[in-house]
Coordinates of N, CA and C in Angstrom, one line a residue:
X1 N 154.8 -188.1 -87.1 CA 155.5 -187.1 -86.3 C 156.6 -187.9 -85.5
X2 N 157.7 -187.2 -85.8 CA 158.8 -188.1 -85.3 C 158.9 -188.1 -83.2
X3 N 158.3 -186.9 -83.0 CA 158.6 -186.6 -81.5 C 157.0 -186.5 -80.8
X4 N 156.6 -187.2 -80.1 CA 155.2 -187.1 -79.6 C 155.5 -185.8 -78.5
X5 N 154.8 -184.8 -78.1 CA 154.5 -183.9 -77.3 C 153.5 -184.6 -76.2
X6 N 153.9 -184.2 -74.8 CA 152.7 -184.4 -73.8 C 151.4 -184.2 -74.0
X7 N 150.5 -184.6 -73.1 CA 149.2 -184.2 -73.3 C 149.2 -182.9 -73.0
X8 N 148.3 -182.0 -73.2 CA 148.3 -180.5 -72.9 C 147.8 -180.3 -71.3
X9 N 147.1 -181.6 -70.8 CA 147.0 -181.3 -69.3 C 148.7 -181.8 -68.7
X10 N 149.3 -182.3 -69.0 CA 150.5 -182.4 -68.6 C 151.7 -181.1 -68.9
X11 N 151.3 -180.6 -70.1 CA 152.1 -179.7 -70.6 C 151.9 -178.5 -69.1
X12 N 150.5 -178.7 -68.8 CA 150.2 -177.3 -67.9 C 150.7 -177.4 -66.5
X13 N 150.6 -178.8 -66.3 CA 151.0 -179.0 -64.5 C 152.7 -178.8 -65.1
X14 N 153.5 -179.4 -65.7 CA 154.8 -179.2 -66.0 C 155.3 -177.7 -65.7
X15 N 154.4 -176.7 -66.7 CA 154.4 -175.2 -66.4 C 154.1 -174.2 -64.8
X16 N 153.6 -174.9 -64.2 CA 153.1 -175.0 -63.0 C 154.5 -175.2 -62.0
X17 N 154.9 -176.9 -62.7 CA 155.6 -177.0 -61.6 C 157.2 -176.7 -61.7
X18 N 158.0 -175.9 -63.4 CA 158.8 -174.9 -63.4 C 159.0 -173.8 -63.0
X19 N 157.8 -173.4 -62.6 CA 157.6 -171.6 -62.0 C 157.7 -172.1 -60.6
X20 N 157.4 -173.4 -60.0 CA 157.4 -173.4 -58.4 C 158.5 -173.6 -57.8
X21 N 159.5 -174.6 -59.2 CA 161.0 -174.8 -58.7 C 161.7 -173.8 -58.9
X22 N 161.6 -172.9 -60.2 CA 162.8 -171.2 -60.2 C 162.1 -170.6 -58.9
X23 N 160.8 -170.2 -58.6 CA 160.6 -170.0 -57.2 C 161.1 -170.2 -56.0
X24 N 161.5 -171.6 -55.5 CA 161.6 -171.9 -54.8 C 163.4 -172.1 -54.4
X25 N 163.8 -172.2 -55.6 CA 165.8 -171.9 -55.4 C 166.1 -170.8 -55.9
X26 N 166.9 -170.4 -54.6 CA 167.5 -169.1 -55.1 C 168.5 -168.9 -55.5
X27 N 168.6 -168.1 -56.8 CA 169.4 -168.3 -57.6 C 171.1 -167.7 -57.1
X28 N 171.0 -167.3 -55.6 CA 172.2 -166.7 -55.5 C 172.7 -168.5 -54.5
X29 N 172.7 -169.2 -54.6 CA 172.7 -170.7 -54.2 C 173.3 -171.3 -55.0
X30 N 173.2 -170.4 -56.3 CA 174.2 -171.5 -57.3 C 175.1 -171.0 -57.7
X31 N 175.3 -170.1 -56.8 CA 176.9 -169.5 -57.1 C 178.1 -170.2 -56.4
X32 N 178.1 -170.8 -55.7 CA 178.9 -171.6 -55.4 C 179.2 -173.0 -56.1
X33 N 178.5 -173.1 -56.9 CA 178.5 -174.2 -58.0 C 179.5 -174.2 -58.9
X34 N 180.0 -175.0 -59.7 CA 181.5 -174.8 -60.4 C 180.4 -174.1 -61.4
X35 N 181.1 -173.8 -62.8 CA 180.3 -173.1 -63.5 C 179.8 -173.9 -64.4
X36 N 179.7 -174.8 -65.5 CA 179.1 -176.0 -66.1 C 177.7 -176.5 -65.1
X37 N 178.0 -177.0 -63.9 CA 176.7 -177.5 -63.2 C 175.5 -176.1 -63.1
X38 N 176.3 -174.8 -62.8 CA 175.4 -174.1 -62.9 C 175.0 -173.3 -63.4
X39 N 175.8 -173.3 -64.9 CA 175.1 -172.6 -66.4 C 174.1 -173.6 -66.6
X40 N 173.8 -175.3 -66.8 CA 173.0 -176.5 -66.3 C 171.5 -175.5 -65.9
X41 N 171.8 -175.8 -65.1 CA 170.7 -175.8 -64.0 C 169.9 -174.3 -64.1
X42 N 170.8 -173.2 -64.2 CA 170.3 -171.9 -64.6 C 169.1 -171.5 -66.1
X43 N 170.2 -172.1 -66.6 CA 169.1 -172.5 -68.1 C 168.0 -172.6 -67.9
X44 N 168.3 -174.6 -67.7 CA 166.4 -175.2 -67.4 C 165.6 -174.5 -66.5
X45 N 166.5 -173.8 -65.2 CA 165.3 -173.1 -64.4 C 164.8 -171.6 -65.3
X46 N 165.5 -170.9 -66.1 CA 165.1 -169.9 -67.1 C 164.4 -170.1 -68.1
X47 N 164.2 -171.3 -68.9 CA 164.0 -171.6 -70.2 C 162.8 -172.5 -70.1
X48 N 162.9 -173.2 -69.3 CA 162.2 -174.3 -69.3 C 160.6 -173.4 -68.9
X49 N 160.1 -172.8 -69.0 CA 158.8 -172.4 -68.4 C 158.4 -172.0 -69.8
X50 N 159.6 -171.0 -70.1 CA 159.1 -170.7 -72.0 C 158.6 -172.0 -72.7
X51 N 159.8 -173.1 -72.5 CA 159.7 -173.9 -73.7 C 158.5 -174.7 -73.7
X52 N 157.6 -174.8 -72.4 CA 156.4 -175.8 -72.1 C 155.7 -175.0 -72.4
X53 N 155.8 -173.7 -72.5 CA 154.8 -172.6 -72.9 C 154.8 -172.4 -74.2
X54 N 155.8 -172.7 -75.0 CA 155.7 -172.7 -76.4 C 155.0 -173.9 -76.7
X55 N 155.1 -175.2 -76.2 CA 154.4 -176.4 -76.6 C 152.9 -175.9 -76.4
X56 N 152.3 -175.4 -75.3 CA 151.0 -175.3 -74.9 C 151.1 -174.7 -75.9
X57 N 151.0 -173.3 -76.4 CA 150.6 -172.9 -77.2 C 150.8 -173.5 -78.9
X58 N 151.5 -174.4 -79.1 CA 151.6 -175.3 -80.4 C 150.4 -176.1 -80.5
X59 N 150.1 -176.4 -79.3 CA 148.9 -177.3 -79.2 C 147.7 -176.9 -79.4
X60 N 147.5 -175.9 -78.9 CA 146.3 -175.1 -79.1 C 146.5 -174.4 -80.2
X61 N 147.2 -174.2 -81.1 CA 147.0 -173.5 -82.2 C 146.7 -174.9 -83.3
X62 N 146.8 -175.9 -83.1 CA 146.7 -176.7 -83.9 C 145.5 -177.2 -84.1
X63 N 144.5 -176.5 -82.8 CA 143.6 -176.8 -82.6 C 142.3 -176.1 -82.6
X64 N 143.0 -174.7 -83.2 CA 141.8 -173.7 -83.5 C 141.7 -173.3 -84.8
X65 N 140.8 -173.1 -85.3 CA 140.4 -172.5 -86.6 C 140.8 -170.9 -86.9
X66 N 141.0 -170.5 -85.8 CA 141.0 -168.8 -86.2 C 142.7 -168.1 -86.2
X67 N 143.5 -169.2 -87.1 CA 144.9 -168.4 -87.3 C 144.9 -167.5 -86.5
X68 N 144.6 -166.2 -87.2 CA 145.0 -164.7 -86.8 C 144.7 -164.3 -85.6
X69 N 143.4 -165.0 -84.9 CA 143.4 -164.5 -83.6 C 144.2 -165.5 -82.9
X70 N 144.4 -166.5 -82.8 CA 145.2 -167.3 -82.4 C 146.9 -166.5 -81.7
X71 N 147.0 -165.5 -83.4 CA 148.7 -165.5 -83.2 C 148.5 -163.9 -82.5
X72 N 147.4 -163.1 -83.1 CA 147.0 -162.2 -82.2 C 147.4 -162.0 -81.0
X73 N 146.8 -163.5 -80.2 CA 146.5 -163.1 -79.1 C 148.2 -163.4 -78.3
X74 N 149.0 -164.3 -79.3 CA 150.3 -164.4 -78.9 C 150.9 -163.2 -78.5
X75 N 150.9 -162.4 -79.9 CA 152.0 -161.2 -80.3 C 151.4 -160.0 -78.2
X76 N 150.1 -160.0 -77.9 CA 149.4 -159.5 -77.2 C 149.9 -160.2 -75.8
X77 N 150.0 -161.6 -75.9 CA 151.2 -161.9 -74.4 C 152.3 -161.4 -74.5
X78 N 152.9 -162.0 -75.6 CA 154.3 -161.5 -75.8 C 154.8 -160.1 -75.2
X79 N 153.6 -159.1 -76.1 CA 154.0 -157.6 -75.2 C 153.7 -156.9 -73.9
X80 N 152.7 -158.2 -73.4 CA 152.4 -158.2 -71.9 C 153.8 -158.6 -71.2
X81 N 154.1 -159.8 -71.5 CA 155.2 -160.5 -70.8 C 156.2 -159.7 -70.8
X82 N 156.5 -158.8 -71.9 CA 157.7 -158.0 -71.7 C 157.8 -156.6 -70.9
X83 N 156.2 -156.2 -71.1 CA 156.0 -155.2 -69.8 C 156.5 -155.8 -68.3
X84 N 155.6 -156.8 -68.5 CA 155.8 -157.6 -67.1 C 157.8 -157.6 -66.4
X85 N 158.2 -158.0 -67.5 CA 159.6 -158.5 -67.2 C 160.5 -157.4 -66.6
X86 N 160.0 -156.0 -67.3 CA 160.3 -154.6 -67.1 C 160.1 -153.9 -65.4
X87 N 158.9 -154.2 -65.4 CA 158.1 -154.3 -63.9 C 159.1 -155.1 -62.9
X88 N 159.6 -156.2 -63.4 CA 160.5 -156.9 -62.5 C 161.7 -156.5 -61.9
X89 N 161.7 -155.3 -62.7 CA 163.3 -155.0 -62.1 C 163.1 -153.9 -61.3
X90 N 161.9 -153.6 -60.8 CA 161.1 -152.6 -59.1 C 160.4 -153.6 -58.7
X91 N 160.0 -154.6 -59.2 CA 159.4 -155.6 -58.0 C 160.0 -156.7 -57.6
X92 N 160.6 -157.4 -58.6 CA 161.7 -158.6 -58.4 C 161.1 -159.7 -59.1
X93 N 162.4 -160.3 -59.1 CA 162.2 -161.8 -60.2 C 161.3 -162.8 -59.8
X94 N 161.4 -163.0 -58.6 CA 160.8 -163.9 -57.7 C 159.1 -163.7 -57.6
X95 N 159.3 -161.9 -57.4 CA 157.3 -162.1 -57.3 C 157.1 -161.7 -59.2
X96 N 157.6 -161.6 -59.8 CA 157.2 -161.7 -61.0 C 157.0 -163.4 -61.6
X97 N 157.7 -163.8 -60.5 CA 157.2 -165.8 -60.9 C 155.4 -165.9 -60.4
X98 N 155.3 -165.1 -59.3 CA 153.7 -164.8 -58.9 C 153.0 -164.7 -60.2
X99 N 153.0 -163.6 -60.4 CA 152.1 -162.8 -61.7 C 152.2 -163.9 -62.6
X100 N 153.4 -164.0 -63.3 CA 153.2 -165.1 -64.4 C 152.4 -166.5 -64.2
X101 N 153.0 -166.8 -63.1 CA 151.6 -168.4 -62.5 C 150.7 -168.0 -62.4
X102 N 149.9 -167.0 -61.8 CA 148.7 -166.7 -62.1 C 148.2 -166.6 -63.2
X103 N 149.1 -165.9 -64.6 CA 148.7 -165.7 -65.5 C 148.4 -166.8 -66.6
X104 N 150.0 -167.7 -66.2 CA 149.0 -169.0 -66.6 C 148.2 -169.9 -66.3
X105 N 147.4 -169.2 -64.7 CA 146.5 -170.3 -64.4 C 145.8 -170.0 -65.2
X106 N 145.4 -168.9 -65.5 CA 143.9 -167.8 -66.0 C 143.7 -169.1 -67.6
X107 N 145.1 -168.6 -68.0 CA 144.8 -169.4 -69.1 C 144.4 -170.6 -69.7
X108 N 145.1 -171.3 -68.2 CA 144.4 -172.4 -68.3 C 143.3 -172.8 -68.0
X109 N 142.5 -172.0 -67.1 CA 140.7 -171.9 -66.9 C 140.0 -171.4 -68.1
X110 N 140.9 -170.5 -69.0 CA 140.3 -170.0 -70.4 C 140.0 -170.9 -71.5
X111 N 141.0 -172.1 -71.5 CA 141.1 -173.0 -72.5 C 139.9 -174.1 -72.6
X112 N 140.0 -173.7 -74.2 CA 138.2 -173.8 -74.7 C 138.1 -175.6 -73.9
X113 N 137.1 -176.1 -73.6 CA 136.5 -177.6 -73.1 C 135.3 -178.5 -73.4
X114 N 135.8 -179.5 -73.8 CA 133.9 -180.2 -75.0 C 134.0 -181.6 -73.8
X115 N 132.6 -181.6 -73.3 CA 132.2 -182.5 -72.3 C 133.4 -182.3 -71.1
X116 N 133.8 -181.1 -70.7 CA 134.6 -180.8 -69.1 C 136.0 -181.5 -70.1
X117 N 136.5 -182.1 -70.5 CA 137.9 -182.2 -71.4 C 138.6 -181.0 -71.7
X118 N 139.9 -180.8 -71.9 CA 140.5 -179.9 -73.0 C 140.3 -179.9 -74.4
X119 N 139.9 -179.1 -75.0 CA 140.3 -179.7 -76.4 C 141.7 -179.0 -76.6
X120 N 142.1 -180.3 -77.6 CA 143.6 -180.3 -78.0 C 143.6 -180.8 -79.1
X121 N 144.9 -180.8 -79.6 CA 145.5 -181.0 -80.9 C 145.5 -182.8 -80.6

């Protein structure tokens, strides 16, 4: 493998600590920014939660036997997350970063464990 991936307990605090930073700056802050520094920074605070969320889930699929439920259970966030996203626009961006950290704690208390470890890929 040309690119090593984090461990999957790192993957998760990382995911943790993306939702705490879009949280925590408000995005009407970077408007005063020239535009380059804060197309930058807009991104990684937008993208960056997916993309650690894609890795977790790369990880764990590498590491279960049951394909279909596996991608199942994806396709089944996926159309959560987009309800979710919908909801955001009567409750707001901000507390929809609530819901979703929650949502990935759950998951991460879900994720299967042999002798208190994660198992991972």
């Amino acid at each position: 493998r040309a690119f090593r991936t984090p461990a999957l307990p790192l993957v998760w605090v990382g995911i943790v600590a993306s939702l705490v930073l879009a949280y925590a700056i408000d995005p009407a802050r970077l408007l005063g920014w020239p535009f380059w520094p804060r197309l930058i920074v807009a991104c990684v605070m937008g993208f960056l939660p997916v993309y650690l969320a894609n890795i977790a889930f790369a990880k764990r699929f590498a590491a279960t036997d049951g394909v279909q439920s596996a991608f199942a259970i994806n396709l089944l966030g996926a159309i959560l997350g987009g309800c979710l996203e919908y909801g955001a626009l009567v409750t707001g961006y901000r507390n929809l970063l609530i819901v979703v950290g929650a949502l990935y704690l759950l998951a991460f208390l879900l994720t299967p464990r042999r002798d208190g470890a994660l198992i991972t890929a």
